[in-house]
Amino acid sequence: MAKVSPHTLKGIGYVVSTVSVILLAVVSWKSASQDPVLAACLLGGAATSIGGMCCRWTSYAIEKRQKKM
């Protein structure tokens, strides 16, 4: 089995999670688009979830760089 660094594995995990959020939002869109409040909640929830994953991945990248110094 090939060795994968923990940093790379974390990045892959966040990409998979982001794709998952997008797919769930696409599936939910038909129903949510009928009500502006539901649509806003769906889009806001998906955006904040993806934004949070980006923040966590960025924090891991910063920590990795700081450990190399």
PDB file of C-alpha atoms in Angstrom:
ATOM      1  CA  MET A   1       0.000   0.000   0.000  1.00  0.00           C
ATOM      2  CA  ALA A   2       1.328   3.422  -0.938  1.00  0.00           C
ATOM      3  CA  LYS A   3       2.134   5.812   1.879  1.00  0.00           C
ATOM      4  CA  VAL A   4      -0.073   8.882   1.989  1.00  0.00           C
ATOM      5  CA  SER A   5       0.818  11.774   4.262  1.00  0.00           C
ATOM      6  CA  PRO A   6      -1.722  12.750   6.916  1.00  0.00           C
ATOM      7  CA  HIS A   7      -1.863  16.229   5.377  1.00  0.00           C
ATOM      8  CA  THR A   8      -2.808  14.807   1.975  1.00  0.00           C
ATOM      9  CA  LEU A   9      -5.355  12.494   3.546  1.00  0.00           C
ATOM     10  CA  LYS A  10      -6.964  15.425   5.378  1.00  0.00           C
ATOM     11  CA  GLY A  11      -7.134  17.366   2.123  1.00  0.00           C
ATOM     12  CA  ILE A  12      -8.770  14.443   0.337  1.00  0.00           C
ATOM     13  CA  GLY A  13     -11.252  14.101   3.191  1.00  0.00           C
ATOM     14  CA  TYR A  14     -12.251  17.749   2.925  1.00  0.00           C
ATOM     15  CA  VAL A  15     -12.693  17.469  -0.844  1.00  0.00           C
ATOM     16  CA  VAL A  16     -14.899  14.410  -0.383  1.00  0.00           C
ATOM     17  CA  SER A  17     -16.941  16.247   2.273  1.00  0.00           C
ATOM     18  CA  THR A  18     -17.329  19.275   0.000  1.00  0.00           C
ATOM     19  CA  VAL A  19     -18.560  17.111  -2.878  1.00  0.00           C
ATOM     20  CA  SER A  20     -20.963  15.421  -0.473  1.00  0.00           C
ATOM     21  CA  VAL A  21     -22.436  18.765   0.618  1.00  0.00           C
ATOM     22  CA  ILE A  22     -22.848  19.844  -3.012  1.00  0.00           C
ATOM     23  CA  LEU A  23     -24.568  16.593  -3.974  1.00  0.00           C
ATOM     24  CA  LEU A  24     -26.954  16.796  -1.018  1.00  0.00           C
ATOM     25  CA  ALA A  25     -27.763  20.418  -1.885  1.00  0.00           C
ATOM     26  CA  VAL A  26     -28.488  19.474  -5.507  1.00  0.00           C
ATOM     27  CA  VAL A  27     -30.855  16.725  -4.406  1.00  0.00           C
ATOM     28  CA  SER A  28     -32.635  19.082  -1.988  1.00  0.00           C
ATOM     29  CA  TRP A  29     -32.839  22.054  -4.351  1.00  0.00           C
ATOM     30  CA  LYS A  30     -36.058  21.049  -6.149  1.00  0.00           C
ATOM     31  CA  SER A  31     -38.055  21.080  -2.936  1.00  0.00           C
ATOM     32  CA  ALA A  32     -36.252  24.021  -1.297  1.00  0.00           C
ATOM     33  CA  SER A  33     -36.560  26.253  -4.360  1.00  0.00           C
ATOM     34  CA  GLN A  34     -40.335  26.420  -3.846  1.00  0.00           C
ATOM     35  CA  ASP A  35     -39.860  28.500  -0.671  1.00  0.00           C
ATOM     36  CA  PRO A  36     -37.405  31.436  -0.572  1.00  0.00           C
ATOM     37  CA  VAL A  37     -36.625  30.873   3.117  1.00  0.00           C
ATOM     38  CA  LEU A  38     -35.831  27.191   2.559  1.00  0.00           C
ATOM     39  CA  ALA A  39     -33.735  28.054  -0.494  1.00  0.00           C
ATOM     40  CA  ALA A  40     -31.767  30.630   1.496  1.00  0.00           C
ATOM     41  CA  CYS A  41     -31.240  28.139   4.335  1.00  0.00           C
ATOM     42  CA  LEU A  42     -30.097  25.433   1.928  1.00  0.00           C
ATOM     43  CA  LEU A  43     -27.648  27.710   0.127  1.00  0.00           C
ATOM     44  CA  GLY A  44     -26.445  29.284   3.369  1.00  0.00           C
ATOM     45  CA  GLY A  45     -25.979  25.914   5.030  1.00  0.00           C
ATOM     46  CA  ALA A  46     -24.064  24.472   2.095  1.00  0.00           C
ATOM     47  CA  ALA A  47     -21.888  27.591   1.799  1.00  0.00           C
ATOM     48  CA  THR A  48     -21.047  27.713   5.507  1.00  0.00           C
ATOM     49  CA  SER A  49     -20.300  23.994   5.590  1.00  0.00           C
ATOM     50  CA  ILE A  50     -17.907  24.289   2.660  1.00  0.00           C
ATOM     51  CA  GLY A  51     -16.409  27.475   4.119  1.00  0.00           C
ATOM     52  CA  GLY A  52     -15.808  25.721   7.433  1.00  0.00           C
ATOM     53  CA  MET A  53     -14.060  22.830   5.715  1.00  0.00           C
ATOM     54  CA  CYS A  54     -11.850  25.290   3.828  1.00  0.00           C
ATOM     55  CA  CYS A  55     -10.954  27.034   7.099  1.00  0.00           C
ATOM     56  CA  ARG A  56     -10.045  23.751   8.786  1.00  0.00           C
ATOM     57  CA  TRP A  57      -7.933  22.604   5.837  1.00  0.00           C
ATOM     58  CA  THR A  58      -6.180  25.988   5.731  1.00  0.00           C
ATOM     59  CA  SER A  59      -5.409  25.734   9.451  1.00  0.00           C
ATOM     60  CA  TYR A  60      -3.818  22.318   8.898  1.00  0.00           C
ATOM     61  CA  ALA A  61      -1.760  23.711   6.012  1.00  0.00           C
ATOM     62  CA  ILE A  62      -0.540  26.601   8.190  1.00  0.00           C
ATOM     63  CA  GLU A  63       0.346  24.223  11.033  1.00  0.00           C
ATOM     64  CA  LYS A  64       2.295  22.016   8.631  1.00  0.00           C
ATOM     65  CA  ARG A  65       4.264  25.009   7.332  1.00  0.00           C
ATOM     66  CA  GLN A  66       5.006  26.217  10.873  1.00  0.00           C
ATOM     67  CA  LYS A  67       6.303  22.781  11.890  1.00  0.00           C
ATOM     68  CA  LYS A  68       8.745  22.817   8.960  1.00  0.00           C
ATOM     69  CA  MET A  69      10.288  26.113  10.130  1.00  0.00           C
TER      70      MET A  69
END
